[in-house]
Amino acid sequence: MINNEISDEEKEAYLQEFLKQYEILIFTKEEIEQIGLLDNCINCGTCTMFCPLLEPTNGELSPRKVAIEVSRTEPYWKNIRKIAYDCTNCGKCEEVCPKSVPIPKIIRILRNKIYLQTPELVPDGYKGLENNLRNYNKSFVPIEEDDKEDYIEEESENLGIQKLEDIYKEDAEIYYFAGCQASERMFKIRESTKFILNKLKINYSLIKNESCCGLPAVLLGNPELADHFCDDLFTYLQSTSIKTLVCTCAGCTARLKEFFNKKDIKFSVKHIVEFLIEDISLEKLKANYNIPSDSFRITLHHPCDLHRGVGKYFIEYLESILKSLPNVEFIKLDAHDECCGAGGLADIFIPDVTKVLQDIKIKKIKETSANFVISACPRCISQIEEGIYAQSIDISAEDIVTFLVKFLKG
């Protein structure tokens, strides 16, 4: 007897393949609910007015185009591709929208649809990143261990601190998640964090065989790969005595908070800034300060993934730490919360546009006459450093943890 019944999975696969021939996107019920929030748009144009891409593209790119294109009866791949990748995912549009339309989430859904249904339209640069994630569990090709040790030794010497051994425990209450940037490229951030935790006598541990947090995978359109990384981390942490997972990367913090908030977990996820303010206290931190011989004029760039991705309290937290430092003059940066151009993997797809955002940020920094610009995100620091170098400006860009070392060493 022939079984003519077709499973729901087979029906879904057939429908996907059929619609793909006509370049039409299809969405799941959950995705339709998110995209349906576009119906709340009142066409006020506020999102376009505040979008960082408005000026660099002479109005060609804007969040409203996302709403217009996706709202079509049959949205087409080729039109969707451009608006999906022409975005830094900074979240400014959702922040200023009077109806809180979640454009950044919709952008991520669109990238996932392209990845699943028309992978040939995924930018080539994204494919290289995914290869790194699959082959090395990191965004970058790892540096050889011997070379890495030499770099770490050099970075520690430049920081003026002794190189500390990596600590791995199962009974620690604080676990430090360094992230791809700090563990494979910007070693000074990882070493500075170890120094700070050690200075404050924190019982901490690094993560054994640390992998990516998964955010790059989400941004390139593969949330399943991202969740794989987080599930492995969750399994590992559940076997420890962890109470707090501390991060130094803004993107890692936002991603891991979002993922673990959906889980029944026994620990909290905090950026190092949150940890210092909420768990250590500003007073205890100040009690460990040494007065440096130099004085500093500093300004502050706020990472999008923290003050918009996690919470606006980060602006107060960061400023309170910097203003508590001796021999420091704090100068408010105009447009301190505007995207530096490093987010959303946009630099892979629209590098010329993100370079303009970088130039705009550097111009604002120059206007402060500061000699240091501080941030709390390795990717932002990398972007700003690149702009400073390109324009030969006499100013240093430093992560909050590397800057704090100046006041805690000695």
PDB file of C-alpha atoms in Angstrom, residues 7-285:
ATOM      1  CA  SER A   7       4.912  15.429   6.403  1.00  0.00           C
ATOM      2  CA  ASP A   8       4.819  19.093   7.422  1.00  0.00           C
ATOM      3  CA  GLU A   9       8.607  19.217   7.023  1.00  0.00           C
ATOM      4  CA  GLU A  10       8.344  17.961   3.439  1.00  0.00           C
ATOM      5  CA  LYS A  11       5.612  20.487   2.658  1.00  0.00           C
ATOM      6  CA  GLU A  12       7.762  23.284   4.107  1.00  0.00           C
ATOM      7  CA  ALA A  13      10.808  22.187   2.088  1.00  0.00           C
ATOM      8  CA  TYR A  14       8.766  22.020  -1.121  1.00  0.00           C
ATOM      9  CA  LEU A  15       7.252  25.459  -0.512  1.00  0.00           C
ATOM     10  CA  GLN A  16      10.684  26.950   0.207  1.00  0.00           C
ATOM     11  CA  GLU A  17      12.089  25.556  -3.046  1.00  0.00           C
ATOM     12  CA  PHE A  18       9.036  26.599  -5.076  1.00  0.00           C
ATOM     13  CA  LEU A  19       9.063  30.206  -3.846  1.00  0.00           C
ATOM     14  CA  LYS A  20      12.818  30.454  -4.242  1.00  0.00           C
ATOM     15  CA  GLN A  21      12.346  30.094  -8.015  1.00  0.00           C
ATOM     16  CA  TYR A  22      10.363  33.338  -7.958  1.00  0.00           C
ATOM     17  CA  GLU A  23      12.782  35.127  -5.594  1.00  0.00           C
ATOM     18  CA  ILE A  24      10.096  35.459  -2.924  1.00  0.00           C
ATOM     19  CA  LEU A  25      10.913  35.336   0.796  1.00  0.00           C
ATOM     20  CA  ILE A  26       8.887  33.233   3.186  1.00  0.00           C
ATOM     21  CA  PHE A  27       8.866  33.599   6.964  1.00  0.00           C
ATOM     22  CA  THR A  28       8.030  31.478   9.994  1.00  0.00           C
ATOM     23  CA  LYS A  29       5.113  32.389  12.263  1.00  0.00           C
ATOM     24  CA  GLU A  30       7.485  33.881  14.866  1.00  0.00           C
ATOM     25  CA  GLU A  31       9.297  35.918  12.220  1.00  0.00           C
ATOM     26  CA  ILE A  32       6.009  37.178  10.819  1.00  0.00           C
ATOM     27  CA  GLU A  33       5.079  38.423  14.302  1.00  0.00           C
ATOM     28  CA  GLN A  34       8.296  40.451  14.474  1.00  0.00           C
ATOM     29  CA  ILE A  35       7.997  41.728  10.921  1.00  0.00           C
ATOM     30  CA  GLY A  36       4.327  42.488  11.543  1.00  0.00           C
ATOM     31  CA  LEU A  37       5.445  45.203  13.960  1.00  0.00           C
ATOM     32  CA  LEU A  38       6.376  47.212  10.870  1.00  0.00           C
ATOM     33  CA  ASP A  39       2.642  47.874  10.587  1.00  0.00           C
ATOM     34  CA  ASN A  40       3.050  50.129  13.639  1.00  0.00           C
ATOM     35  CA  CYS A  41       5.212  52.508  11.595  1.00  0.00           C
ATOM     36  CA  ILE A  42       3.541  55.939  11.362  1.00  0.00           C
ATOM     37  CA  ASN A  43       5.886  57.207   8.608  1.00  0.00           C
ATOM     38  CA  CYS A  44       7.195  60.027  10.786  1.00  0.00           C
ATOM     39  CA  GLY A  45      10.732  59.651   9.416  1.00  0.00           C
ATOM     40  CA  THR A  46      12.418  59.943  12.808  1.00  0.00           C
ATOM     41  CA  CYS A  47      14.424  56.759  12.215  1.00  0.00           C
ATOM     42  CA  THR A  48      15.803  58.147   8.962  1.00  0.00           C
ATOM     43  CA  MET A  49      16.702  61.451  10.596  1.00  0.00           C
ATOM     44  CA  PHE A  50      18.831  59.721  13.254  1.00  0.00           C
ATOM     45  CA  CYS A  51      20.256  56.857  11.168  1.00  0.00           C
ATOM     46  CA  PRO A  52      24.076  57.166  11.026  1.00  0.00           C
ATOM     47  CA  LEU A  53      24.009  56.041   7.379  1.00  0.00           C
ATOM     48  CA  LEU A  54      21.886  58.996   6.227  1.00  0.00           C
ATOM     49  CA  GLU A  55      24.767  61.451   5.790  1.00  0.00           C
ATOM     50  CA  PRO A  56      27.388  59.044   4.339  1.00  0.00           C
ATOM     51  CA  THR A  57      24.961  57.795   1.667  1.00  0.00           C
ATOM     52  CA  ASN A  58      23.226  61.119   0.903  1.00  0.00           C
ATOM     53  CA  GLY A  59      19.908  59.661   2.012  1.00  0.00           C
ATOM     54  CA  GLU A  60      20.180  56.530  -0.114  1.00  0.00           C
ATOM     55  CA  LEU A  61      20.022  54.220   2.905  1.00  0.00           C
ATOM     56  CA  SER A  62      17.539  54.485   5.749  1.00  0.00           C
ATOM     57  CA  PRO A  63      15.489  52.286   8.113  1.00  0.00           C
ATOM     58  CA  ARG A  64      12.267  53.377   6.393  1.00  0.00           C
ATOM     59  CA  LYS A  65      13.372  51.515   3.274  1.00  0.00           C
ATOM     60  CA  VAL A  66      13.373  48.345   5.361  1.00  0.00           C
ATOM     61  CA  ALA A  67       9.771  48.977   6.346  1.00  0.00           C
ATOM     62  CA  ILE A  68       8.745  49.819   2.787  1.00  0.00           C
ATOM     63  CA  GLU A  69      10.431  46.856   1.087  1.00  0.00           C
ATOM     64  CA  VAL A  70       9.502  44.175   3.625  1.00  0.00           C
ATOM     65  CA  SER A  71       5.906  45.388   3.711  1.00  0.00           C
ATOM     66  CA  ARG A  72       5.426  44.598   0.030  1.00  0.00           C
ATOM     67  CA  THR A  73       3.019  41.771  -0.745  1.00  0.00           C
ATOM     68  CA  GLU A  74       5.901  39.763  -2.227  1.00  0.00           C
ATOM     69  CA  PRO A  75       9.279  41.096  -1.027  1.00  0.00           C
ATOM     70  CA  TYR A  76      12.052  40.189  -3.466  1.00  0.00           C
ATOM     71  CA  TRP A  77      15.521  38.878  -2.681  1.00  0.00           C
ATOM     72  CA  LYS A  78      17.593  41.334  -4.685  1.00  0.00           C
ATOM     73  CA  ASN A  79      15.936  44.368  -3.115  1.00  0.00           C
ATOM     74  CA  ILE A  80      16.069  42.817   0.349  1.00  0.00           C
ATOM     75  CA  ARG A  81      19.765  41.930   0.030  1.00  0.00           C
ATOM     76  CA  LYS A  82      20.903  45.549  -0.097  1.00  0.00           C
ATOM     77  CA  ILE A  83      18.848  46.792   2.843  1.00  0.00           C
ATOM     78  CA  ALA A  84      19.746  43.718   4.913  1.00  0.00           C
ATOM     79  CA  TYR A  85      23.493  44.272   4.712  1.00  0.00           C
ATOM     80  CA  ASP A  86      23.559  48.091   4.511  1.00  0.00           C
ATOM     81  CA  CYS A  87      23.164  48.380   8.278  1.00  0.00           C
ATOM     82  CA  THR A  88      25.490  48.673  11.279  1.00  0.00           C
ATOM     83  CA  ASN A  89      22.770  47.254  13.558  1.00  0.00           C
ATOM     84  CA  CYS A  90      23.460  50.139  15.955  1.00  0.00           C
ATOM     85  CA  GLY A  91      19.851  50.228  17.164  1.00  0.00           C
ATOM     86  CA  LYS A  92      19.448  54.002  16.933  1.00  0.00           C
ATOM     87  CA  CYS A  93      16.335  53.643  14.754  1.00  0.00           C
ATOM     88  CA  GLU A  94      14.518  51.525  17.342  1.00  0.00           C
ATOM     89  CA  GLU A  95      15.663  53.819  20.155  1.00  0.00           C
ATOM     90  CA  VAL A  96      14.134  56.949  18.602  1.00  0.00           C
ATOM     91  CA  CYS A  97      11.081  55.290  17.014  1.00  0.00           C
ATOM     92  CA  PRO A  98       7.893  56.459  18.793  1.00  0.00           C
ATOM     93  CA  LYS A  99       6.439  52.989  18.169  1.00  0.00           C
ATOM     94  CA  SER A 100       9.644  51.053  19.000  1.00  0.00           C
ATOM     95  CA  VAL A 101       9.640  49.165  15.696  1.00  0.00           C
ATOM     96  CA  PRO A 102      12.466  46.581  16.059  1.00  0.00           C
ATOM     97  CA  ILE A 103      14.334  47.281  12.809  1.00  0.00           C
ATOM     98  CA  PRO A 104      17.632  45.719  14.050  1.00  0.00           C
ATOM     99  CA  LYS A 105      15.884  42.415  14.828  1.00  0.00           C
ATOM    100  CA  ILE A 106      14.148  42.488  11.461  1.00  0.00           C
ATOM    101  CA  ILE A 107      17.506  43.087   9.743  1.00  0.00           C
ATOM    102  CA  ARG A 108      18.854  39.956  11.442  1.00  0.00           C
ATOM    103  CA  ILE A 109      15.809  37.972  10.316  1.00  0.00           C
ATOM    104  CA  LEU A 110      16.348  39.118   6.732  1.00  0.00           C
ATOM    105  CA  ARG A 111      20.001  38.089   6.826  1.00  0.00           C
ATOM    106  CA  ASN A 112      18.955  34.684   8.115  1.00  0.00           C
ATOM    107  CA  LYS A 113      16.419  34.321   5.283  1.00  0.00           C
ATOM    108  CA  ILE A 114      19.075  35.149   2.706  1.00  0.00           C
ATOM    109  CA  TYR A 115      21.519  32.728   4.336  1.00  0.00           C
ATOM    110  CA  LEU A 116      18.979  29.879   4.296  1.00  0.00           C
ATOM    111  CA  GLN A 117      17.095  30.478   1.059  1.00  0.00           C
ATOM    112  CA  THR A 118      19.580  32.155  -1.286  1.00  0.00           C
ATOM    113  CA  PRO A 119      23.072  31.577   0.166  1.00  0.00           C
ATOM    114  CA  GLU A 120      24.625  32.690  -3.123  1.00  0.00           C
ATOM    115  CA  LEU A 121      23.615  36.249  -2.181  1.00  0.00           C
ATOM    116  CA  VAL A 122      25.559  36.192   1.099  1.00  0.00           C
ATOM    117  CA  PRO A 123      28.548  38.588   0.787  1.00  0.00           C
ATOM    118  CA  ASP A 124      31.843  36.801   0.150  1.00  0.00           C
ATOM    119  CA  GLY A 125      33.449  38.409   3.190  1.00  0.00           C
ATOM    120  CA  TYR A 126      30.778  36.871   5.387  1.00  0.00           C
ATOM    121  CA  LYS A 127      31.650  33.431   4.060  1.00  0.00           C
ATOM    122  CA  GLY A 128      35.276  33.865   5.118  1.00  0.00           C
ATOM    123  CA  LEU A 129      34.142  34.821   8.605  1.00  0.00           C
ATOM    124  CA  GLU A 130      31.881  31.786   8.810  1.00  0.00           C
ATOM    125  CA  ASN A 131      34.764  29.542   7.772  1.00  0.00           C
ATOM    126  CA  ASN A 132      36.793  30.893  10.687  1.00  0.00           C
ATOM    127  CA  LEU A 133      33.904  30.267  13.081  1.00  0.00           C
ATOM    128  CA  ARG A 134      33.440  26.702  11.867  1.00  0.00           C
ATOM    129  CA  ASN A 135      37.139  25.823  11.655  1.00  0.00           C
ATOM    130  CA  TYR A 136      38.491  27.610  14.722  1.00  0.00           C
ATOM    131  CA  ASN A 137      35.416  28.456  16.858  1.00  0.00           C
ATOM    132  CA  LYS A 138      36.613  32.074  16.699  1.00  0.00           C
ATOM    133  CA  SER A 139      36.146  35.061  14.399  1.00  0.00           C
ATOM    134  CA  PHE A 140      39.868  35.059  13.633  1.00  0.00           C
ATOM    135  CA  VAL A 141      42.438  32.534  12.543  1.00  0.00           C
ATOM    136  CA  PRO A 142      44.288  31.840  15.822  1.00  0.00           C
ATOM    137  CA  ILE A 143      47.854  33.051  16.218  1.00  0.00           C
ATOM    138  CA  GLU A 144      50.492  30.374  16.826  1.00  0.00           C
ATOM    139  CA  GLU A 145      50.934  29.786  20.569  1.00  0.00           C
ATOM    140  CA  ASP A 146      54.622  30.732  20.632  1.00  0.00           C
ATOM    141  CA  ASP A 147      53.915  33.967  18.774  1.00  0.00           C
ATOM    142  CA  LYS A 148      50.933  34.666  21.022  1.00  0.00           C
ATOM    143  CA  GLU A 149      53.096  34.324  24.142  1.00  0.00           C
ATOM    144  CA  ASP A 150      55.583  36.794  22.688  1.00  0.00           C
ATOM    145  CA  TYR A 151      52.797  39.279  21.904  1.00  0.00           C
ATOM    146  CA  ILE A 152      51.326  38.932  25.398  1.00  0.00           C
ATOM    147  CA  GLU A 153      54.754  39.449  26.964  1.00  0.00           C
ATOM    148  CA  GLU A 154      55.219  42.586  24.882  1.00  0.00           C
ATOM    149  CA  GLU A 155      51.723  43.924  25.668  1.00  0.00           C
ATOM    150  CA  SER A 156      52.216  43.333  29.410  1.00  0.00           C
ATOM    151  CA  GLU A 157      55.501  45.218  29.280  1.00  0.00           C
ATOM    152  CA  ASN A 158      53.843  48.111  27.427  1.00  0.00           C
ATOM    153  CA  LEU A 159      51.133  48.211  30.106  1.00  0.00           C
ATOM    154  CA  GLY A 160      53.797  48.309  32.802  1.00  0.00           C
ATOM    155  CA  ILE A 161      52.553  45.159  34.508  1.00  0.00           C
ATOM    156  CA  GLN A 162      53.901  41.698  35.090  1.00  0.00           C
ATOM    157  CA  LYS A 163      52.520  38.992  32.810  1.00  0.00           C
ATOM    158  CA  LEU A 164      50.091  36.875  34.811  1.00  0.00           C
ATOM    159  CA  GLU A 165      49.549  33.179  34.308  1.00  0.00           C
ATOM    160  CA  ASP A 166      46.191  32.061  32.926  1.00  0.00           C
ATOM    161  CA  ILE A 167      43.991  30.719  35.710  1.00  0.00           C
ATOM    162  CA  TYR A 168      41.496  27.897  35.185  1.00  0.00           C
ATOM    163  CA  LYS A 169      39.337  26.697  38.084  1.00  0.00           C
ATOM    164  CA  GLU A 170      36.071  24.888  38.658  1.00  0.00           C
ATOM    165  CA  ASP A 171      35.337  26.425  42.052  1.00  0.00           C
ATOM    166  CA  ALA A 172      35.624  30.114  41.083  1.00  0.00           C
ATOM    167  CA  GLU A 173      32.592  32.393  41.418  1.00  0.00           C
ATOM    168  CA  ILE A 174      33.680  34.810  38.694  1.00  0.00           C
ATOM    169  CA  TYR A 175      34.442  33.592  35.168  1.00  0.00           C
ATOM    170  CA  TYR A 176      36.003  35.908  32.610  1.00  0.00           C
ATOM    171  CA  PHE A 177      34.834  35.591  28.991  1.00  0.00           C
ATOM    172  CA  ALA A 178      37.430  37.503  26.953  1.00  0.00           C
ATOM    173  CA  GLY A 179      35.877  37.216  23.475  1.00  0.00           C
ATOM    174  CA  CYS A 180      37.580  36.782  20.099  1.00  0.00           C
ATOM    175  CA  GLN A 181      39.152  40.245  19.910  1.00  0.00           C
ATOM    176  CA  ALA A 182      40.822  40.134  23.334  1.00  0.00           C
ATOM    177  CA  SER A 183      41.837  36.476  23.161  1.00  0.00           C
ATOM    178  CA  GLU A 184      43.228  36.466  19.614  1.00  0.00           C
ATOM    179  CA  ARG A 185      44.195  40.030  18.681  1.00  0.00           C
ATOM    180  CA  MET A 186      43.913  42.716  21.391  1.00  0.00           C
ATOM    181  CA  PHE A 187      45.762  40.828  24.118  1.00  0.00           C
ATOM    182  CA  LYS A 188      46.236  43.956  26.231  1.00  0.00           C
ATOM    183  CA  ILE A 189      42.516  43.940  27.055  1.00  0.00           C
ATOM    184  CA  ARG A 190      42.613  40.355  28.300  1.00  0.00           C
ATOM    185  CA  GLU A 191      45.830  40.932  30.273  1.00  0.00           C
ATOM    186  CA  SER A 192      44.510  44.188  31.772  1.00  0.00           C
ATOM    187  CA  THR A 193      41.333  42.461  32.918  1.00  0.00           C
ATOM    188  CA  LYS A 194      43.314  39.660  34.557  1.00  0.00           C
ATOM    189  CA  PHE A 195      45.434  42.310  36.296  1.00  0.00           C
ATOM    190  CA  ILE A 196      42.365  44.211  37.564  1.00  0.00           C
ATOM    191  CA  LEU A 197      40.634  41.071  38.869  1.00  0.00           C
ATOM    192  CA  ASN A 198      43.860  39.984  40.548  1.00  0.00           C
ATOM    193  CA  LYS A 199      44.410  43.459  42.049  1.00  0.00           C
ATOM    194  CA  LEU A 200      40.897  43.417  43.528  1.00  0.00           C
ATOM    195  CA  LYS A 201      41.541  39.917  44.928  1.00  0.00           C
ATOM    196  CA  ILE A 202      38.715  38.340  42.940  1.00  0.00           C
ATOM    197  CA  ASN A 203      38.428  34.539  42.898  1.00  0.00           C
ATOM    198  CA  TYR A 204      38.154  34.209  39.129  1.00  0.00           C
ATOM    199  CA  SER A 205      38.801  31.793  36.298  1.00  0.00           C
ATOM    200  CA  LEU A 206      39.195  32.011  32.557  1.00  0.00           C
ATOM    201  CA  ILE A 207      37.011  29.883  30.275  1.00  0.00           C
ATOM    202  CA  LYS A 208      38.555  26.596  29.152  1.00  0.00           C
ATOM    203  CA  ASN A 209      38.677  26.312  25.351  1.00  0.00           C
ATOM    204  CA  GLU A 210      36.746  29.566  24.999  1.00  0.00           C
ATOM    205  CA  SER A 211      34.803  29.864  21.732  1.00  0.00           C
ATOM    206  CA  CYS A 212      33.091  32.799  20.057  1.00  0.00           C
ATOM    207  CA  CYS A 213      30.003  34.245  21.765  1.00  0.00           C
ATOM    208  CA  GLY A 214      28.102  33.715  18.515  1.00  0.00           C
ATOM    209  CA  LEU A 215      27.272  37.333  17.690  1.00  0.00           C
ATOM    210  CA  PRO A 216      29.198  37.324  14.379  1.00  0.00           C
ATOM    211  CA  ALA A 217      27.265  34.200  13.362  1.00  0.00           C
ATOM    212  CA  VAL A 218      23.969  35.935  14.187  1.00  0.00           C
ATOM    213  CA  LEU A 219      24.984  38.976  12.145  1.00  0.00           C
ATOM    214  CA  LEU A 220      25.995  36.933   9.112  1.00  0.00           C
ATOM    215  CA  GLY A 221      22.623  35.155   9.210  1.00  0.00           C
ATOM    216  CA  ASN A 222      23.353  31.872  10.992  1.00  0.00           C
ATOM    217  CA  PRO A 223      21.785  32.000  14.481  1.00  0.00           C
ATOM    218  CA  GLU A 224      21.879  28.191  14.697  1.00  0.00           C
ATOM    219  CA  LEU A 225      25.691  28.251  14.686  1.00  0.00           C
ATOM    220  CA  ALA A 226      25.618  31.066  17.226  1.00  0.00           C
ATOM    221  CA  ASP A 227      23.390  29.071  19.572  1.00  0.00           C
ATOM    222  CA  HIS A 228      25.711  26.079  19.226  1.00  0.00           C
ATOM    223  CA  PHE A 229      28.558  28.141  20.704  1.00  0.00           C
ATOM    224  CA  CYS A 230      26.368  29.425  23.530  1.00  0.00           C
ATOM    225  CA  ASP A 231      24.944  25.989  24.321  1.00  0.00           C
ATOM    226  CA  ASP A 232      28.477  24.621  24.729  1.00  0.00           C
ATOM    227  CA  LEU A 233      29.375  27.538  27.008  1.00  0.00           C
ATOM    228  CA  PHE A 234      26.186  27.007  29.021  1.00  0.00           C
ATOM    229  CA  THR A 235      26.966  23.309  29.536  1.00  0.00           C
ATOM    230  CA  TYR A 236      30.499  24.155  30.678  1.00  0.00           C
ATOM    231  CA  LEU A 237      29.435  26.902  33.101  1.00  0.00           C
ATOM    232  CA  GLN A 238      26.685  24.785  34.643  1.00  0.00           C
ATOM    233  CA  SER A 239      29.392  22.387  35.856  1.00  0.00           C
ATOM    234  CA  THR A 240      31.210  25.155  37.759  1.00  0.00           C
ATOM    235  CA  SER A 241      30.569  27.290  40.854  1.00  0.00           C
ATOM    236  CA  ILE A 242      29.962  30.396  38.760  1.00  0.00           C
ATOM    237  CA  LYS A 243      27.927  33.319  40.066  1.00  0.00           C
ATOM    238  CA  THR A 244      28.913  35.943  37.499  1.00  0.00           C
ATOM    239  CA  LEU A 245      30.176  35.749  33.923  1.00  0.00           C
ATOM    240  CA  VAL A 246      32.254  38.872  33.251  1.00  0.00           C
ATOM    241  CA  CYS A 247      32.849  40.143  29.700  1.00  0.00           C
ATOM    242  CA  THR A 248      34.991  42.956  28.311  1.00  0.00           C
ATOM    243  CA  CYS A 249      33.429  43.034  24.840  1.00  0.00           C
ATOM    244  CA  ALA A 250      30.230  45.029  24.331  1.00  0.00           C
ATOM    245  CA  GLY A 251      28.981  42.657  21.631  1.00  0.00           C
ATOM    246  CA  CYS A 252      29.716  39.553  23.714  1.00  0.00           C
ATOM    247  CA  THR A 253      27.907  41.104  26.682  1.00  0.00           C
ATOM    248  CA  ALA A 254      24.762  41.908  24.698  1.00  0.00           C
ATOM    249  CA  ARG A 255      24.743  38.537  22.938  1.00  0.00           C
ATOM    250  CA  LEU A 256      25.325  36.412  26.053  1.00  0.00           C
ATOM    251  CA  LYS A 257      22.808  38.375  28.127  1.00  0.00           C
ATOM    252  CA  GLU A 258      20.188  37.867  25.416  1.00  0.00           C
ATOM    253  CA  PHE A 259      20.925  34.150  25.081  1.00  0.00           C
ATOM    254  CA  PHE A 260      21.176  33.296  28.783  1.00  0.00           C
ATOM    255  CA  ASN A 261      18.085  35.338  29.671  1.00  0.00           C
ATOM    256  CA  LYS A 262      16.131  32.609  27.862  1.00  0.00           C
ATOM    257  CA  LYS A 263      17.711  29.923  30.041  1.00  0.00           C
ATOM    258  CA  ASP A 264      17.170  28.843  33.622  1.00  0.00           C
ATOM    259  CA  ILE A 265      20.619  29.895  34.798  1.00  0.00           C
ATOM    260  CA  LYS A 266      22.274  30.178  38.209  1.00  0.00           C
ATOM    261  CA  PHE A 267      24.523  33.093  37.246  1.00  0.00           C
ATOM    262  CA  SER A 268      24.404  36.615  35.823  1.00  0.00           C
ATOM    263  CA  VAL A 269      26.186  38.038  32.779  1.00  0.00           C
ATOM    264  CA  LYS A 270      27.890  41.405  33.250  1.00  0.00           C
ATOM    265  CA  HIS A 271      30.248  43.658  31.383  1.00  0.00           C
ATOM    266  CA  ILE A 272      33.355  44.459  33.444  1.00  0.00           C
ATOM    267  CA  VAL A 273      31.970  47.990  33.933  1.00  0.00           C
ATOM    268  CA  GLU A 274      28.754  46.598  35.451  1.00  0.00           C
ATOM    269  CA  PHE A 275      30.769  44.245  37.625  1.00  0.00           C
ATOM    270  CA  LEU A 276      32.985  47.031  38.976  1.00  0.00           C
ATOM    271  CA  ILE A 277      30.043  49.305  39.791  1.00  0.00           C
ATOM    272  CA  GLU A 278      27.481  46.764  41.028  1.00  0.00           C
ATOM    273  CA  ASP A 279      29.593  44.022  42.606  1.00  0.00           C
ATOM    274  CA  ILE A 280      32.795  45.783  43.668  1.00  0.00           C
ATOM    275  CA  SER A 281      31.518  49.366  44.186  1.00  0.00           C
ATOM    276  CA  LEU A 282      33.099  52.598  43.057  1.00  0.00           C
ATOM    277  CA  GLU A 283      34.384  53.312  46.566  1.00  0.00           C
ATOM    278  CA  LYS A 284      36.322  50.049  46.767  1.00  0.00           C
ATOM    279  CA  LEU A 285      37.702  50.638  43.290  1.00  0.00           C
TER     280      LEU A 285
END
